[in-house]
């Protein structure tokens, strides 16, 4: 099982971004409200607040749909609540395909609303590099966790008569917590590296295709890591099933791994590969 997400929500002020760059345009996608015509500071403040509310609600809806689809696909494929023996490749590929399609389509659909993060690891990675304010990041993560919880509780209710319960991310047979942790760090690093290369970097040669390409790396990583750690890459994707079932075994792995791998990818990409400075860091608790 596992997950995805991203991108840059609207900045609280245009002055933080270099005009004409791809990153500058991406930062403006978190809200469709235009502050240019506000007649006073108070009016502009209300407009930004409305845009932030819409973005947070967007994360709530998008993450709900993503987790609902991914978990339902795993249930339909017969993935058990607690992973024991390795999943057959056909089962793993089916789950990977569903999650890849859901991630790519939903990120594309919600990109202009909230940036389509769907994943605390993406939000924290962008926060660490100053692409999103702490205030908005906290709201995004809260919305993502709430959405995942609601999706899994609903699925547990809907599947009450089925033998297959809500699957929980657990370590594969013979895989220890540290091995699972390293796997989650690497998989999430891979995910965020693709996000940076195809979406955030203004030199990208595939503008517009970044969300779908991100979905592909989610699918590939699910196949690669599914029988090791479950290939979460997303704390919210792991949190909902754990809450719905009450199974928290090694749950910390699915927080520490992604929250280390995601920001690490952002640091490496911006430090080594991104030659064009796209913004000044957004700090504080503004919108």
Coordinates of C-alpha atoms in Angstrom, one line a residue:
X1 CA 0.0 0.0 0.0
X2 CA 1.2 3.6 0.2
X3 CA 0.9 7.0 -1.2
X4 CA 1.9 10.5 -2.5
X5 CA 1.6 14.2 -2.9
X6 CA 2.6 17.9 -3.3
X7 CA 3.4 21.2 -4.5
X8 CA 3.5 24.8 -3.9
X9 CA 0.5 26.6 -2.4
X10 CA -0.1 30.3 -2.9
X11 CA 2.4 32.6 -1.3
X12 CA 1.2 35.2 1.1
X13 CA 2.9 37.9 -0.9
X14 CA 4.2 38.1 -4.5
X15 CA 7.4 39.8 -3.3
X16 CA 9.0 36.5 -2.2
X17 CA 9.2 35.1 -5.7
X18 CA 11.2 35.9 -8.8
X19 CA 8.8 36.9 -11.6
X20 CA 8.8 34.7 -14.7
X21 CA 10.1 31.5 -13.0
X22 CA 8.2 28.3 -13.0
X23 CA 8.3 28.0 -9.3
X24 CA 6.8 31.5 -9.0
X25 CA 3.9 30.4 -11.0
X26 CA 3.5 27.2 -9.1
X27 CA 3.3 29.1 -5.8
X28 CA 0.3 31.0 -7.1
X29 CA -1.7 27.8 -7.6
X30 CA -2.8 27.3 -4.0
X31 CA -5.7 29.7 -4.5
X32 CA -7.7 31.2 -7.3
X33 CA -8.5 34.4 -5.4
X34 CA -6.7 37.5 -6.7
X35 CA -5.4 40.0 -4.2
X36 CA -4.4 42.6 -6.8
X37 CA -7.8 44.3 -6.7
X38 CA -8.1 44.5 -2.9
X39 CA -8.7 48.2 -2.0
X40 CA -7.2 48.0 1.5
X41 CA -5.0 45.8 3.7
X42 CA -8.0 44.4 5.5
X43 CA -9.7 43.4 2.3
X44 CA -6.5 41.7 1.1
X45 CA -6.2 39.9 4.4
X46 CA -9.8 38.5 4.0
X47 CA -9.0 37.3 0.4
X48 CA -5.9 35.5 1.5
X49 CA -7.7 33.9 4.4
X50 CA -10.5 32.7 2.0
X51 CA -7.9 31.2 -0.3
X52 CA -6.2 29.4 2.6
X53 CA -9.5 27.9 3.7
X54 CA -10.2 26.6 0.2
X55 CA -6.8 25.1 0.0
X56 CA -7.1 23.3 3.3
X57 CA -10.6 22.0 2.3
X58 CA -9.0 20.9 -1.0
X59 CA -6.4 18.9 0.9
X60 CA -9.1 17.3 3.0
X61 CA -11.1 16.2 -0.1
X62 CA -8.2 15.1 -2.2
X63 CA -6.5 13.1 0.6
X64 CA -9.8 11.5 1.4
X65 CA -10.3 10.3 -2.2
X66 CA -6.6 9.2 -2.5
X67 CA -6.7 7.1 0.7
X68 CA -10.1 5.7 0.0
X69 CA -9.1 4.6 -3.4
X70 CA -5.8 3.1 -2.3
X71 CA -7.1 1.3 0.7
X72 CA -10.2 0.0 -1.1
X73 CA -7.9 -1.3 -3.9
X74 CA -5.8 -3.2 -1.3
X75 CA -8.9 -4.6 0.3
X76 CA -10.2 -5.7 -3.1
X77 CA -6.9 -7.4 -3.9
X78 CA -7.2 -9.4 -0.7
X79 CA -4.3 -7.8 1.2
X80 CA -4.6 -8.9 4.8
X81 CA -4.9 -6.5 7.8
X82 CA -1.4 -7.5 8.9
X83 CA 1.2 -8.4 6.2
X84 CA 2.8 -11.8 6.8
X85 CA 4.1 -13.7 3.8
X86 CA 5.1 -11.7 0.8
X87 CA 2.3 -10.5 -1.4
X88 CA 2.1 -12.2 -4.9
X89 CA 3.4 -9.9 -7.6
X90 CA -0.1 -9.8 -9.3
X91 CA -1.6 -8.5 -6.0
X92 CA 1.2 -6.0 -5.5
X93 CA 1.0 -4.8 -9.1
X94 CA -2.7 -4.3 -8.8
X95 CA -2.4 -2.1 -5.7
X96 CA 0.5 -0.2 -7.2
X97 CA -1.5 0.6 -10.4
X98 CA -4.5 1.8 -8.4
X99 CA -2.4 4.1 -6.2
X100 CA -0.4 5.4 -9.2
X101 CA -3.5 6.3 -11.1
X102 CA -5.2 7.8 -8.0
X103 CA -2.1 9.9 -7.1
X104 CA -1.5 11.2 -10.6
X105 CA -5.1 12.1 -11.3
X106 CA -5.9 13.6 -7.9
X107 CA -2.7 15.7 -7.8
X108 CA -3.5 16.9 -11.3
X109 CA -7.1 17.7 -10.3
X110 CA -6.2 19.5 -7.1
X111 CA -3.0 21.2 -8.2
X112 CA -4.7 24.6 -8.7
X113 CA -6.7 24.3 -5.5
X114 CA -4.1 23.4 -2.8
X115 CA -1.1 22.2 -4.7
X116 CA -2.2 18.6 -4.3
X117 CA 0.1 17.6 -1.5
X118 CA -2.0 14.6 -0.1
X119 CA 1.0 13.7 2.0
X120 CA 2.6 15.2 5.2
X121 CA 6.0 14.2 3.9
X122 CA 5.5 16.5 0.9
X123 CA 4.2 19.3 3.0
X124 CA 7.0 19.1 5.5
X125 CA 9.6 18.9 2.7
X126 CA 8.3 22.1 1.2
X127 CA 8.1 23.7 4.6
X128 CA 11.7 22.8 5.3
X129 CA 12.8 24.6 2.1
X130 CA 10.6 27.7 2.7
X131 CA 8.1 27.0 -0.1
X132 CA 5.1 27.0 2.4
X133 CA 4.5 28.8 5.7
X134 CA 4.4 27.0 9.0
X135 CA 0.8 28.0 9.5
X136 CA -0.4 26.6 6.2
X137 CA 1.7 23.4 6.7
X138 CA 0.1 22.7 10.1
X139 CA -3.4 23.1 8.6
X140 CA -2.5 20.9 5.6
X141 CA -1.2 18.1 7.8
X142 CA -4.2 18.2 10.1
X143 CA -6.5 18.0 7.0
X144 CA -4.5 15.1 5.6
X145 CA -4.7 13.1 8.8
X146 CA -8.4 13.8 9.3
X147 CA -9.2 12.8 5.7
X148 CA -7.3 9.5 6.0
X149 CA -9.0 8.7 9.2
X150 CA -12.5 9.4 7.8
X151 CA -11.7 7.4 4.6
X152 CA -10.6 4.3 6.6
X153 CA -13.4 4.4 9.1
X154 CA -15.9 4.6 6.3
X155 CA -14.2 1.7 4.5
X156 CA -14.3 -0.4 7.7
X157 CA -18.1 0.4 7.9
X158 CA -18.7 -0.4 4.2
X159 CA -16.8 -3.7 4.4
X160 CA -18.5 -4.9 7.6
X161 CA -19.6 -8.1 5.9
X162 CA -16.3 -8.9 4.1
X163 CA -13.6 -11.2 5.4
X164 CA -10.9 -8.7 4.4
X165 CA -10.4 -5.9 6.9
X166 CA -8.7 -2.6 6.4
X167 CA -5.1 -3.4 5.6
X168 CA -2.5 -1.7 7.8
X169 CA 1.1 -0.8 6.8
X170 CA 3.3 -3.4 8.5
X171 CA 6.8 -4.7 7.9
X172 CA 7.3 -7.7 5.7
X173 CA 8.3 -11.1 7.0
X174 CA 11.9 -11.0 8.3
X175 CA 12.1 -7.2 8.0
X176 CA 13.1 -5.4 11.2
X177 CA 12.1 -1.8 12.2
X178 CA 15.5 -0.3 11.1
X179 CA 15.4 -2.1 7.8
X180 CA 11.9 -0.8 7.2
X181 CA 12.9 2.7 8.2
X182 CA 15.7 2.8 5.7
X183 CA 13.4 1.5 3.0
X184 CA 10.8 4.3 3.8
X185 CA 13.6 6.9 3.7
X186 CA 14.8 5.8 0.3
X187 CA 11.3 5.5 -1.2
X188 CA 10.2 8.9 0.0
X189 CA 13.5 10.4 -1.1
X190 CA 12.8 9.0 -4.6
X191 CA 9.2 10.4 -4.6
X192 CA 10.2 14.0 -3.6
X193 CA 13.2 13.9 -5.9
X194 CA 10.8 13.3 -8.8
X195 CA 8.5 16.1 -7.5
X196 CA 11.4 18.5 -7.5
X197 CA 12.7 17.5 -10.9
X198 CA 9.4 17.5 -12.7
X199 CA 7.4 20.2 -10.9
X200 CA 9.4 22.6 -8.8
X201 CA 12.6 23.0 -10.8
X202 CA 11.9 25.9 -13.3
X203 CA 14.2 24.1 -15.8
X204 CA 11.9 21.1 -16.1
X205 CA 11.4 19.8 -19.6
X206 CA 8.0 18.2 -18.9
X207 CA 5.8 21.1 -17.6
X208 CA 2.3 19.9 -17.0
X209 CA 3.2 16.3 -16.7
X210 CA 4.8 16.4 -13.3
X211 CA 1.8 15.1 -11.3
X212 CA 1.3 12.1 -13.6
X213 CA 5.0 11.3 -13.5
X214 CA 4.8 11.5 -9.8
X215 CA 2.0 8.9 -9.9
X216 CA 4.3 6.6 -11.9
X217 CA 7.1 6.8 -9.3
X218 CA 4.5 6.0 -6.6
X219 CA 3.5 2.9 -8.4
X220 CA 7.1 1.8 -9.1
X221 CA 8.0 2.4 -5.4
X222 CA 5.0 0.4 -4.3
X223 CA 6.1 -2.6 -6.3
X224 CA 9.7 -2.2 -5.2
X225 CA 9.0 -1.7 -1.4
X226 CA 5.6 -3.3 -0.9
X227 CA 6.9 -6.6 0.5
X228 CA 9.6 -4.9 2.6
X229 CA 7.9 -2.0 4.4
X230 CA 4.6 -1.7 2.7
X231 CA 5.9 1.3 0.7
X232 CA 3.9 4.0 2.6
X233 CA 5.9 7.1 1.7
X234 CA 3.0 9.0 3.4
X235 CA 2.3 9.2 7.1
X236 CA -1.3 10.1 6.5
X237 CA -1.7 7.0 4.3
X238 CA -0.5 4.9 7.2
X239 CA -2.3 6.8 10.0
X240 CA -5.9 6.2 8.8
X241 CA -5.7 2.4 8.7
X242 CA -3.9 2.3 12.0
X243 CA -6.5 4.4 13.7
X244 CA -9.4 2.5 12.1
X245 CA -8.1 -0.9 13.2
X246 CA -6.2 0.0 16.4
X247 CA -3.1 -1.6 15.1
X248 CA 0.0 0.6 15.8
X249 CA 2.8 -2.0 15.5
X250 CA 6.0 -0.2 14.3
X251 CA 3.8 2.8 13.2
X252 CA 6.6 5.2 14.0
X253 CA 8.5 3.8 11.0
X254 CA 5.9 5.4 8.7
X255 CA 6.4 8.8 10.2
X256 CA 10.1 9.0 10.8
X257 CA 11.0 7.4 7.4
X258 CA 9.0 9.7 5.1
X259 CA 9.6 12.8 7.3
X260 CA 13.4 12.2 6.9
X261 CA 13.4 11.1 3.3
X262 CA 11.2 13.9 2.0
X263 CA 13.1 16.9 3.4
X264 CA 16.4 15.2 2.6
X265 CA 15.4 15.0 -1.1
X266 CA 14.5 18.7 -1.1
X267 CA 17.8 19.7 0.5
X268 CA 19.8 17.6 -1.9
X269 CA 18.0 18.7 -5.0
X270 CA 18.0 22.4 -4.2
X271 CA 21.6 22.4 -3.0
X272 CA 23.1 20.3 -5.8
X273 CA 20.8 20.3 -8.8
X274 CA 18.7 23.5 -8.8
X275 CA 20.9 26.2 -10.2
X276 CA 18.2 28.8 -10.4
X277 CA 17.0 30.4 -7.2
X278 CA 13.2 30.5 -7.4
X279 CA 12.1 32.2 -4.1
X280 CA 13.0 33.7 -0.8
X281 CA 12.0 31.4 2.1
X282 CA 8.5 31.9 3.5
X283 CA 8.8 32.2 7.3
X284 CA 6.5 32.6 10.3
X285 CA 2.8 31.9 10.8
X286 CA 1.3 34.0 7.9
X287 CA -1.1 32.3 5.5

